[in-house]
Amino acid sequence: MFQKIKGTQDFLDLSLWQFITKTSAEYLNLHNFNQIKLPAIESVDLFKRSVGLETDIVNKEMFVVEQRTGSSEQICLKPEATASTMRAFLENGIQNLPWKVFSFDTLFRYERPQKGRYREFNQCNIETIGTESISQDVALISMLDGLFSTKLKINNYALVLNFLGCQNDRLNFREVLTNFLQASPNICETCQKRSTTNPLRIFDCKSESCQSIYQNAPKIINHLCESCGQEWQQLQNHLELLGVSFAIKPELVRGLDYYNKTVFEFTSSHLGSQSSFCGGGRYELATQLGSKTAVPAIGAAFGIERILLILEQIQDKLLLSQKPALTVVIPLNPEQNILALLVAQNLAQHNLAHDIILDDTSSVKSKMRKANKLGPIYCVLIGQQEQESNSVTLKNMVTSEEQLIKQIDLVSTLKNH
Ligand code: AMP
């Protein structure tokens, strides 16, 4: 017997999944975001240039695809969607700005699997590309807050915010942080390495002792230039005015290198250690991907599996779409199979949900038992007698009442019940 690959999952009931994706897509369309679809494979270089060489995603977690000999380009299964969206934006020469898009993506990261963390997972990725206004950050964050609270009915979540400043701010802060790290000899080996290559990444460290040292680390929000300081203030004021609650988390840097200015995460206490279910921020990726001009953008992604974990606990309170009433067609003998198939075809043409018991060796009793397990409201029985009189026996499975009706009247009878 084969088993699924480590870190992957089988989903055998998609009702909650579809509630999440359908509700989100409708809500995003309402805010004039258009759905796009991106390839599952991209060039490895795309992520090296964008996500960053010192990040876990690029350093340790890429699923690189073995290529045919002779091909020089390295390709991988997509580990995240922002770089791909930006690649698509540049490659397709999009002119109408801002480009407001979203996509549902299956992503791959070679992580240590645990609850809420898988090697294959799914995200809804949302981007507003080609806009500098800090009000777009406010718009995106408050839109997400509305989606989670009023549409997906997630309760007890928190929004945490930080502001990473502009490139200059980060260059200046790098020096301040490096000085602090040099005076902190007890940090782990990875952090020591990062303190020279990419010091901001130290805040991602999972070691508790490092994290307790970083409680006293300098905070980037205290080292912003005047214009970034104003934007940071405006972001907070406007979120407050829109009634969006948040907390400031100075050590939030997010695991990817391309962010500047606003970064945020939505977290839930229902998720255990993998508490973040949505993350995002402002970024400039175009120049890193070869564009001559900078293209400011803001985006976010939420994990479908993590939202599933939250909603599974309150599933009963959600208005999940009900399955349509089912009619089961039962030919009593193999000779009536073709007539039963014609009847089923007619039900399909009239959008009536149905199934058909095509089981030549079973007795009528066992066919009825099988039909019953499908949970139908009606069964349509077709034996020799029905066949000869152009009729069917319609059995109400709730009351057990049976009625002989003309085949031609079946659809209207079912529709009127
Ligand atoms: P990121 O792309 O790392 O910014 O993550 C954005 C969101 O994707 C997170 O908040 C999670 O909901 C989800 N996510 C990220 N990595 C994983 C993973 N390995 N397994 C499941 N969900 C994930």
Short mmCIF file of C-alpha atoms and ligand atoms in Angstrom, two decimals:
data_model
loop_
_atom_site.label_atom_id
_atom_site.label_comp_id
_atom_site.label_asym_id
_atom_site.label_seq_id
_atom_site.Cartn_x
_atom_site.Cartn_y
_atom_site.Cartn_z
CA MET A 1 0.00 0.00 0.00
CA PHE A 2 1.22 3.49 -0.81
CA GLN A 3 1.08 6.26 1.73
CA LYS A 4 0.89 9.98 1.19
CA ILE A 5 4.17 11.90 1.06
CA LYS A 6 5.26 13.37 4.41
CA GLY A 7 3.81 16.84 4.99
CA THR A 8 0.90 16.40 2.53
CA GLN A 9 -2.77 15.83 3.31
CA ASP A 10 -5.85 14.16 1.78
CA PHE A 11 -9.00 16.28 2.00
CA LEU A 12 -12.07 14.04 1.74
CA ASP A 13 -14.77 16.57 2.55
CA LEU A 14 -14.45 19.98 0.93
CA SER A 15 -17.56 21.69 2.29
CA LEU A 16 -15.64 23.93 4.71
CA TRP A 17 -12.81 24.44 2.19
CA GLN A 18 -15.31 25.61 -0.42
CA PHE A 19 -16.99 27.90 2.11
CA ILE A 20 -13.60 29.59 2.66
CA THR A 21 -12.59 29.90 -0.99
CA LYS A 22 -16.03 30.86 -2.30
CA THR A 23 -16.67 33.43 0.45
CA SER A 24 -13.19 34.94 0.02
CA ALA A 25 -13.40 35.12 -3.77
CA GLU A 26 -16.83 36.81 -3.65
CA TYR A 27 -15.62 39.26 -1.02
CA LEU A 28 -12.44 40.10 -2.97
CA ASN A 29 -14.43 40.56 -6.19
CA LEU A 30 -16.66 42.95 -4.27
CA HIS A 31 -13.55 45.03 -3.57
CA ASN A 32 -12.63 44.92 -7.27
CA PHE A 33 -9.81 42.39 -6.96
CA ASN A 34 -9.65 40.07 -9.96
CA GLN A 35 -8.74 36.41 -9.69
CA ILE A 36 -5.68 35.24 -11.61
CA LYS A 37 -4.03 31.82 -11.96
CA LEU A 38 -0.27 31.33 -11.85
CA PRO A 39 1.94 28.37 -12.80
CA ALA A 40 2.92 25.81 -10.14
CA ILE A 41 6.57 25.87 -11.26
CA GLU A 42 8.88 28.86 -11.55
CA SER A 43 12.57 29.49 -11.94
CA VAL A 44 14.65 29.02 -8.77
CA ASP A 45 16.36 32.35 -9.48
CA LEU A 46 13.03 34.21 -9.17
CA PHE A 47 12.89 33.31 -5.47
CA LYS A 48 16.62 33.73 -4.87
CA ARG A 49 16.35 37.31 -6.14
CA SER A 50 13.11 38.17 -4.39
CA VAL A 51 12.58 36.18 -1.21
CA GLY A 52 16.30 36.42 -0.38
CA LEU A 53 19.28 34.08 -0.09
CA GLU A 54 19.39 34.21 3.71
CA THR A 55 15.76 33.17 4.23
CA ASP A 56 14.73 29.65 5.27
CA ILE A 57 12.45 29.40 2.24
CA VAL A 58 15.32 29.77 -0.22
CA ASN A 59 18.12 28.37 1.91
CA LYS A 60 16.57 25.13 3.11
CA GLU A 61 13.03 24.62 1.87
CA MET A 62 12.90 24.70 -1.92
CA PHE A 63 11.49 21.72 -3.81
CA VAL A 64 13.83 21.88 -6.79
CA VAL A 65 12.56 19.84 -9.74
CA GLU A 66 14.97 17.45 -11.39
CA GLN A 67 15.39 18.65 -14.96
CA ARG A 68 16.11 16.80 -18.18
CA THR A 69 19.81 16.76 -18.86
CA GLY A 70 20.94 19.67 -20.98
CA SER A 71 18.56 22.21 -19.44
CA SER A 72 20.46 24.97 -17.72
CA GLU A 73 17.53 26.67 -15.95
CA GLN A 74 16.79 25.41 -12.44
CA ILE A 75 13.09 25.22 -11.67
CA CYS A 76 11.18 24.61 -8.44
CA LEU A 77 7.68 24.06 -7.13
CA LYS A 78 6.46 27.51 -6.11
CA PRO A 79 7.18 28.19 -2.37
CA GLU A 80 5.22 31.48 -2.29
CA ALA A 81 3.06 33.53 -4.63
CA THR A 82 4.10 37.18 -4.39
CA ALA A 83 7.25 36.81 -6.49
CA SER A 84 5.25 34.89 -9.13
CA THR A 85 2.54 37.57 -9.19
CA MET A 86 5.19 40.25 -9.62
CA ARG A 87 6.84 38.20 -12.36
CA ALA A 88 3.47 37.93 -14.13
CA PHE A 89 2.87 41.67 -13.68
CA LEU A 90 6.21 42.56 -15.33
CA GLU A 91 6.10 39.87 -17.99
CA ASN A 92 2.58 40.82 -19.10
CA GLY A 93 3.38 44.56 -19.14
CA ILE A 94 0.39 45.50 -17.00
CA GLN A 95 -0.34 49.22 -17.40
CA ASN A 96 -3.52 49.97 -15.48
CA LEU A 97 -2.42 50.66 -11.93
CA PRO A 98 -3.01 49.67 -9.26
CA TRP A 99 -3.27 46.06 -10.40
CA LYS A 100 -5.56 44.47 -7.81
CA VAL A 101 -5.43 40.68 -8.04
CA PHE A 102 -5.75 37.51 -6.02
CA SER A 103 -4.98 33.85 -6.62
CA PHE A 104 -5.39 30.51 -4.90
CA ASP A 105 -2.06 28.73 -4.97
CA THR A 106 -0.74 25.37 -3.88
CA LEU A 107 2.71 25.99 -2.41
CA PHE A 108 5.60 23.78 -1.37
CA ARG A 109 8.15 24.25 1.40
CA TYR A 110 10.38 21.54 2.80
CA GLU A 111 9.55 22.31 6.44
CA ARG A 112 9.32 20.08 9.51
CA PRO A 113 5.65 19.09 9.40
CA GLN A 114 3.46 19.73 12.45
CA LYS A 115 -0.10 20.89 13.17
CA GLY A 116 -0.77 23.80 10.81
CA ARG A 117 2.56 23.46 9.04
CA TYR A 118 2.77 21.25 5.96
CA ARG A 119 5.14 20.75 3.05
CA GLU A 120 2.29 21.20 0.58
CA PHE A 121 -0.22 23.87 1.57
CA ASN A 122 -2.64 26.34 0.03
CA GLN A 123 -2.88 30.09 0.22
CA CYS A 124 -5.12 32.84 -1.00
CA ASN A 125 -2.65 35.48 -2.12
CA ILE A 126 -3.77 39.10 -2.59
CA GLU A 127 -1.74 41.92 -4.14
CA THR A 128 -2.25 45.62 -4.90
CA ILE A 129 0.60 46.44 -7.27
CA GLY A 130 1.64 49.92 -8.40
CA THR A 131 0.63 52.19 -5.55
CA GLU A 132 2.63 54.06 -2.96
CA SER A 133 -0.16 55.45 -0.81
CA ILE A 134 -0.09 54.30 2.81
CA SER A 135 -3.91 54.47 2.59
CA GLN A 136 -3.72 51.35 0.38
CA ASP A 137 -2.09 49.55 3.33
CA VAL A 138 -4.98 50.72 5.50
CA ALA A 139 -7.48 49.60 2.82
CA LEU A 140 -5.93 46.12 2.48
CA ILE A 141 -5.64 45.50 6.21
CA SER A 142 -9.16 46.68 7.00
CA MET A 143 -10.53 44.65 4.05
CA LEU A 144 -8.85 41.51 5.46
CA ASP A 145 -10.15 42.30 8.94
CA GLY A 146 -13.68 42.49 7.49
CA LEU A 147 -13.23 39.20 5.65
CA PHE A 148 -12.04 37.33 8.74
CA SER A 149 -14.52 38.80 11.21
CA THR A 150 -17.76 39.26 9.31
CA LYS A 151 -17.56 36.82 6.40
CA LEU A 152 -15.48 33.88 7.65
CA LYS A 153 -16.73 34.43 11.25
CA ILE A 154 -13.32 33.88 12.83
CA ASN A 155 -13.45 35.04 16.42
CA ASN A 156 -10.67 35.77 18.88
CA TYR A 157 -7.96 36.72 16.47
CA ALA A 158 -5.34 39.44 16.77
CA LEU A 159 -3.71 41.73 14.25
CA VAL A 160 -0.06 42.56 14.90
CA LEU A 161 1.74 45.34 13.06
CA ASN A 162 5.25 46.60 12.57
CA PHE A 163 6.90 49.16 10.31
CA LEU A 164 10.27 48.38 8.72
CA GLY A 165 10.89 51.84 7.24
CA CYS A 166 12.45 52.62 3.88
CA GLN A 167 15.70 51.18 2.56
CA ASN A 168 17.73 53.98 4.15
CA ASP A 169 16.08 53.41 7.51
CA ARG A 170 16.95 49.76 7.33
CA LEU A 171 20.57 50.52 6.37
CA ASN A 172 20.90 52.83 9.38
CA PHE A 173 19.09 50.40 11.65
CA ARG A 174 21.32 47.57 10.47
CA GLU A 175 24.25 49.36 12.05
CA VAL A 176 22.39 49.96 15.32
CA LEU A 177 21.32 46.31 15.44
CA THR A 178 24.77 44.99 14.55
CA ASN A 179 26.24 46.98 17.45
CA PHE A 180 23.67 45.45 19.79
CA LEU A 181 24.40 41.94 18.47
CA GLN A 182 28.13 42.35 18.82
CA ALA A 183 27.57 43.18 22.47
CA SER A 184 25.42 40.00 22.87
CA PRO A 185 27.86 37.04 22.79
CA ASN A 186 25.27 34.39 23.78
CA ILE A 187 23.21 34.34 20.61
CA CYS A 188 23.06 31.09 18.58
CA GLU A 189 25.36 30.27 15.68
CA THR A 190 22.73 31.02 13.01
CA CYS A 191 22.06 34.43 14.52
CA GLN A 192 25.79 35.12 14.69
CA LYS A 193 26.02 34.37 10.99
CA ARG A 194 22.95 36.47 10.24
CA SER A 195 24.31 39.36 12.30
CA THR A 196 26.84 39.93 9.53
CA THR A 197 24.85 38.81 6.45
CA ASN A 198 21.29 39.99 7.16
CA PRO A 199 20.85 41.14 10.79
CA LEU A 200 17.06 41.82 10.63
CA ARG A 201 16.54 38.07 10.09
CA ILE A 202 17.69 37.37 13.69
CA PHE A 203 14.16 38.22 14.84
CA ASP A 204 12.92 35.06 13.03
CA CYS A 205 15.12 32.86 15.27
CA LYS A 206 13.16 30.03 16.94
CA SER A 207 15.54 29.73 19.93
CA GLU A 208 13.93 30.89 23.18
CA SER A 209 17.20 32.14 24.62
CA CYS A 210 17.86 34.28 21.53
CA GLN A 211 14.30 35.60 21.67
CA SER A 212 14.71 36.60 25.34
CA ILE A 213 17.89 38.52 24.40
CA TYR A 214 16.02 40.26 21.56
CA GLN A 215 13.40 41.56 24.01
CA ASN A 216 15.95 44.29 24.72
CA ALA A 217 17.06 44.77 21.11
CA PRO A 218 16.65 48.21 19.54
CA LYS A 219 13.31 48.65 17.75
CA ILE A 220 13.17 49.76 14.14
CA ILE A 221 10.04 51.89 14.75
CA ASN A 222 12.23 54.10 16.97
CA HIS A 223 14.69 54.63 14.09
CA LEU A 224 12.43 55.79 11.25
CA CYS A 225 13.12 58.83 9.05
CA GLU A 226 10.63 61.69 9.23
CA SER A 227 8.50 60.65 6.28
CA CYS A 228 8.36 56.97 7.35
CA GLY A 229 7.55 58.07 10.89
CA GLN A 230 4.58 60.05 9.53
CA GLU A 231 3.36 57.13 7.44
CA TRP A 232 3.62 54.79 10.43
CA GLN A 233 1.53 57.24 12.49
CA GLN A 234 -1.02 57.61 9.70
CA LEU A 235 -1.33 53.84 9.33
CA GLN A 236 -2.14 53.48 13.02
CA ASN A 237 -4.50 56.47 13.17
CA HIS A 238 -6.47 55.44 10.10
CA LEU A 239 -6.83 51.83 11.23
CA GLU A 240 -8.14 53.11 14.54
CA LEU A 241 -10.60 55.41 12.76
CA LEU A 242 -11.86 52.43 10.74
CA GLY A 243 -12.34 50.45 13.94
CA VAL A 244 -9.58 47.91 13.25
CA SER A 245 -7.91 46.75 16.48
CA PHE A 246 -4.21 45.96 16.39
CA ALA A 247 -1.14 45.53 18.57
CA ILE A 248 2.38 46.67 17.72
CA LYS A 249 5.01 43.92 17.57
CA PRO A 250 8.49 45.44 17.04
CA GLU A 251 10.14 42.06 16.38
CA LEU A 252 7.78 41.21 13.49
CA VAL A 253 9.96 41.12 10.36
CA ARG A 254 8.28 38.21 8.48
CA GLY A 255 10.34 35.43 6.94
CA LEU A 256 11.00 37.03 3.56
CA ASP A 257 13.50 39.72 2.61
CA TYR A 258 11.42 41.82 0.24
CA TYR A 259 9.28 43.71 2.75
CA ASN A 260 9.69 47.38 3.57
CA LYS A 261 7.50 49.72 5.60
CA THR A 262 4.27 48.01 6.71
CA VAL A 263 4.35 44.37 7.83
CA PHE A 264 1.48 42.60 9.59
CA GLU A 265 0.14 39.25 10.69
CA PHE A 266 -3.23 37.97 11.83
CA THR A 267 -2.88 35.37 14.57
CA SER A 268 -5.28 33.05 16.35
CA SER A 269 -4.92 31.38 19.74
CA HIS A 270 -6.82 28.36 18.31
CA LEU A 271 -3.79 27.41 16.23
CA GLY A 272 -1.14 26.54 18.83
CA SER A 273 2.46 27.29 17.93
CA GLN A 274 1.73 28.02 14.24
CA SER A 275 -0.54 30.86 15.27
CA SER A 276 -0.32 33.09 12.20
CA PHE A 277 -3.03 32.51 9.60
CA CYS A 278 -2.39 35.55 7.42
CA GLY A 279 0.67 37.67 6.79
CA GLY A 280 1.64 40.48 4.50
CA GLY A 281 3.27 43.80 3.96
CA ARG A 282 4.56 46.44 1.60
CA TYR A 283 7.34 45.59 -0.81
CA GLU A 284 9.29 46.66 -3.86
CA LEU A 285 10.24 43.71 -6.01
CA ALA A 286 10.21 45.03 -9.56
CA THR A 287 13.77 46.35 -9.63
CA GLN A 288 15.09 43.15 -8.06
CA LEU A 289 13.38 41.24 -10.85
CA GLY A 290 15.00 43.33 -13.57
CA SER A 291 12.63 46.28 -14.04
CA LYS A 292 14.24 49.68 -14.63
CA THR A 293 11.59 51.44 -12.56
CA ALA A 294 10.50 50.65 -9.03
CA VAL A 295 6.92 49.45 -8.56
CA PRO A 296 5.67 49.86 -4.97
CA ALA A 297 3.14 47.25 -3.87
CA ILE A 298 1.33 45.81 -0.88
CA GLY A 299 0.08 42.27 -0.46
CA ALA A 300 -1.01 39.55 1.92
CA ALA A 301 -1.59 35.82 1.96
CA PHE A 302 -3.74 33.65 4.18
CA GLY A 303 -3.36 29.93 4.61
CA ILE A 304 -6.43 27.85 3.78
CA GLU A 305 -5.37 24.93 6.01
CA ARG A 306 -4.88 27.20 9.03
CA ILE A 307 -8.30 28.83 8.53
CA LEU A 308 -9.76 25.33 8.19
CA LEU A 309 -8.23 24.43 11.57
CA ILE A 310 -9.86 27.49 13.14
CA LEU A 311 -13.26 27.06 11.49
CA GLU A 312 -13.50 23.31 12.18
CA GLN A 313 -14.04 24.26 15.81
CA ILE A 314 -17.07 26.48 15.04
CA GLN A 315 -18.34 24.67 11.94
CA ASP A 316 -21.86 24.20 13.38
CA LYS A 317 -22.38 27.95 13.60
CA LEU A 318 -21.51 28.57 9.94
CA LEU A 319 -24.01 28.72 7.13
CA LEU A 320 -22.34 26.15 4.89
CA SER A 321 -24.10 25.61 1.59
CA GLN A 322 -26.46 22.68 1.90
CA LYS A 323 -26.13 19.77 -0.47
CA PRO A 324 -29.11 19.75 -2.89
CA ALA A 325 -31.84 17.16 -2.26
CA LEU A 326 -30.79 13.87 -3.85
CA THR A 327 -32.92 11.55 -5.98
CA VAL A 328 -31.68 7.98 -6.48
CA VAL A 329 -32.72 6.08 -9.60
CA ILE A 330 -32.90 2.30 -9.18
CA PRO A 331 -33.31 -0.05 -12.14
CA LEU A 332 -34.71 -3.23 -10.58
CA ASN A 333 -33.14 -5.50 -13.25
CA PRO A 334 -30.20 -5.01 -15.64
CA GLU A 335 -32.76 -4.79 -18.51
CA GLN A 336 -33.92 -1.44 -17.09
CA ASN A 337 -30.37 0.03 -16.84
CA ILE A 338 -30.60 1.97 -20.09
CA LEU A 339 -34.02 3.38 -19.22
CA ALA A 340 -32.66 4.38 -15.78
CA LEU A 341 -29.71 6.10 -17.49
CA LEU A 342 -32.13 8.01 -19.74
CA VAL A 343 -34.20 9.07 -16.72
CA ALA A 344 -30.98 10.19 -14.92
CA GLN A 345 -29.90 12.13 -18.01
CA ASN A 346 -33.23 13.94 -17.97
CA LEU A 347 -32.82 14.80 -14.26
CA ALA A 348 -29.35 16.23 -14.98
CA GLN A 349 -30.75 18.36 -17.79
CA HIS A 350 -33.17 19.86 -15.28
CA ASN A 351 -30.46 20.47 -12.62
CA LEU A 352 -31.80 17.82 -10.27
CA ALA A 353 -29.11 16.14 -8.13
CA HIS A 354 -29.24 12.40 -8.54
CA ASP A 355 -27.38 9.13 -8.35
CA ILE A 356 -28.10 5.79 -9.96
CA ILE A 357 -27.63 2.27 -8.61
CA LEU A 358 -26.01 0.26 -11.39
CA ASP A 359 -25.37 -3.00 -9.65
CA ASP A 360 -26.40 -5.95 -11.82
CA THR A 361 -25.73 -8.75 -9.32
CA SER A 362 -27.50 -7.34 -6.25
CA SER A 363 -31.03 -8.16 -5.18
CA VAL A 364 -33.65 -5.39 -5.15
CA LYS A 365 -33.45 -5.38 -1.35
CA SER A 366 -29.72 -4.78 -1.37
CA LYS A 367 -30.08 -2.09 -4.08
CA MET A 368 -32.60 -0.33 -1.82
CA ARG A 369 -30.18 -0.57 1.11
CA LYS A 370 -27.38 0.97 -0.99
CA ALA A 371 -29.71 3.74 -2.17
CA ASN A 372 -30.81 4.48 1.39
CA LYS A 373 -27.20 5.00 2.49
CA LEU A 374 -26.90 7.88 0.00
CA GLY A 375 -29.52 9.81 1.99
CA PRO A 376 -32.04 10.52 -0.80
CA ILE A 377 -35.39 12.27 -0.38
CA TYR A 378 -36.85 10.24 -3.26
CA CYS A 379 -36.02 6.99 -4.99
CA VAL A 380 -37.19 6.33 -8.54
CA LEU A 381 -37.83 2.60 -9.00
CA ILE A 382 -37.95 1.20 -12.52
CA GLY A 383 -38.93 -2.45 -13.03
CA GLN A 384 -40.40 -4.33 -15.98
CA GLN A 385 -43.94 -3.18 -15.16
CA GLU A 386 -42.89 0.49 -15.04
CA GLN A 387 -40.91 0.08 -18.26
CA GLU A 388 -43.92 -1.34 -20.10
CA SER A 389 -46.25 1.42 -18.91
CA ASN A 390 -43.82 4.35 -19.48
CA SER A 391 -43.93 5.11 -15.78
CA VAL A 392 -41.76 4.99 -12.67
CA THR A 393 -42.49 4.30 -9.00
CA LEU A 394 -41.59 7.35 -6.95
CA LYS A 395 -40.81 6.43 -3.35
CA ASN A 396 -40.72 9.11 -0.67
CA MET A 397 -37.89 7.95 1.60
CA VAL A 398 -39.12 9.98 4.55
CA THR A 399 -42.73 8.70 4.60
CA SER A 400 -42.11 5.44 2.61
CA GLU A 401 -45.13 6.45 0.47
CA GLU A 402 -45.03 5.11 -3.12
CA GLN A 403 -46.74 6.53 -6.16
CA LEU A 404 -46.81 5.37 -9.80
CA ILE A 405 -46.30 8.34 -12.13
CA LYS A 406 -45.70 8.77 -15.84
CA GLN A 407 -42.02 9.15 -16.78
CA ILE A 408 -42.90 12.40 -18.50
CA ASP A 409 -44.18 13.84 -15.20
CA LEU A 410 -41.16 12.89 -13.07
CA VAL A 411 -39.23 16.17 -13.33
CA SER A 412 -42.23 18.37 -12.59
CA THR A 413 -43.27 16.13 -9.65
CA LEU A 414 -39.78 16.31 -8.14
CA LYS A 415 -39.53 20.07 -8.70
CA ASN A 416 -42.91 20.67 -7.03
CA HIS A 417 -41.95 18.89 -3.82
P1 AMP B 1 4.00 33.34 4.37
O1 AMP B 1 3.88 33.03 2.90
O2 AMP B 1 5.12 32.58 5.02
O3 AMP B 1 4.00 34.79 4.64
O4 AMP B 1 2.70 32.77 5.07
C1 AMP B 1 1.42 33.30 4.90
C2 AMP B 1 0.41 32.33 5.46
O5 AMP B 1 0.51 31.07 4.77
C3 AMP B 1 0.64 31.94 6.92
O6 AMP B 1 0.06 32.86 7.77
C4 AMP B 1 -0.02 30.59 6.99
O7 AMP B 1 -1.41 30.74 7.12
C5 AMP B 1 0.27 29.99 5.64
N1 AMP B 1 1.45 29.09 5.67
C6 AMP B 1 2.75 29.44 5.52
N2 AMP B 1 3.54 28.35 5.57
C7 AMP B 1 2.73 27.28 5.77
C8 AMP B 1 2.92 25.86 5.90
N3 AMP B 1 4.13 25.31 5.83
N4 AMP B 1 1.84 25.07 6.09
C9 AMP B 1 0.60 25.61 6.16
N5 AMP B 1 0.34 26.93 6.03
C10 AMP B 1 1.38 27.75 5.84
#
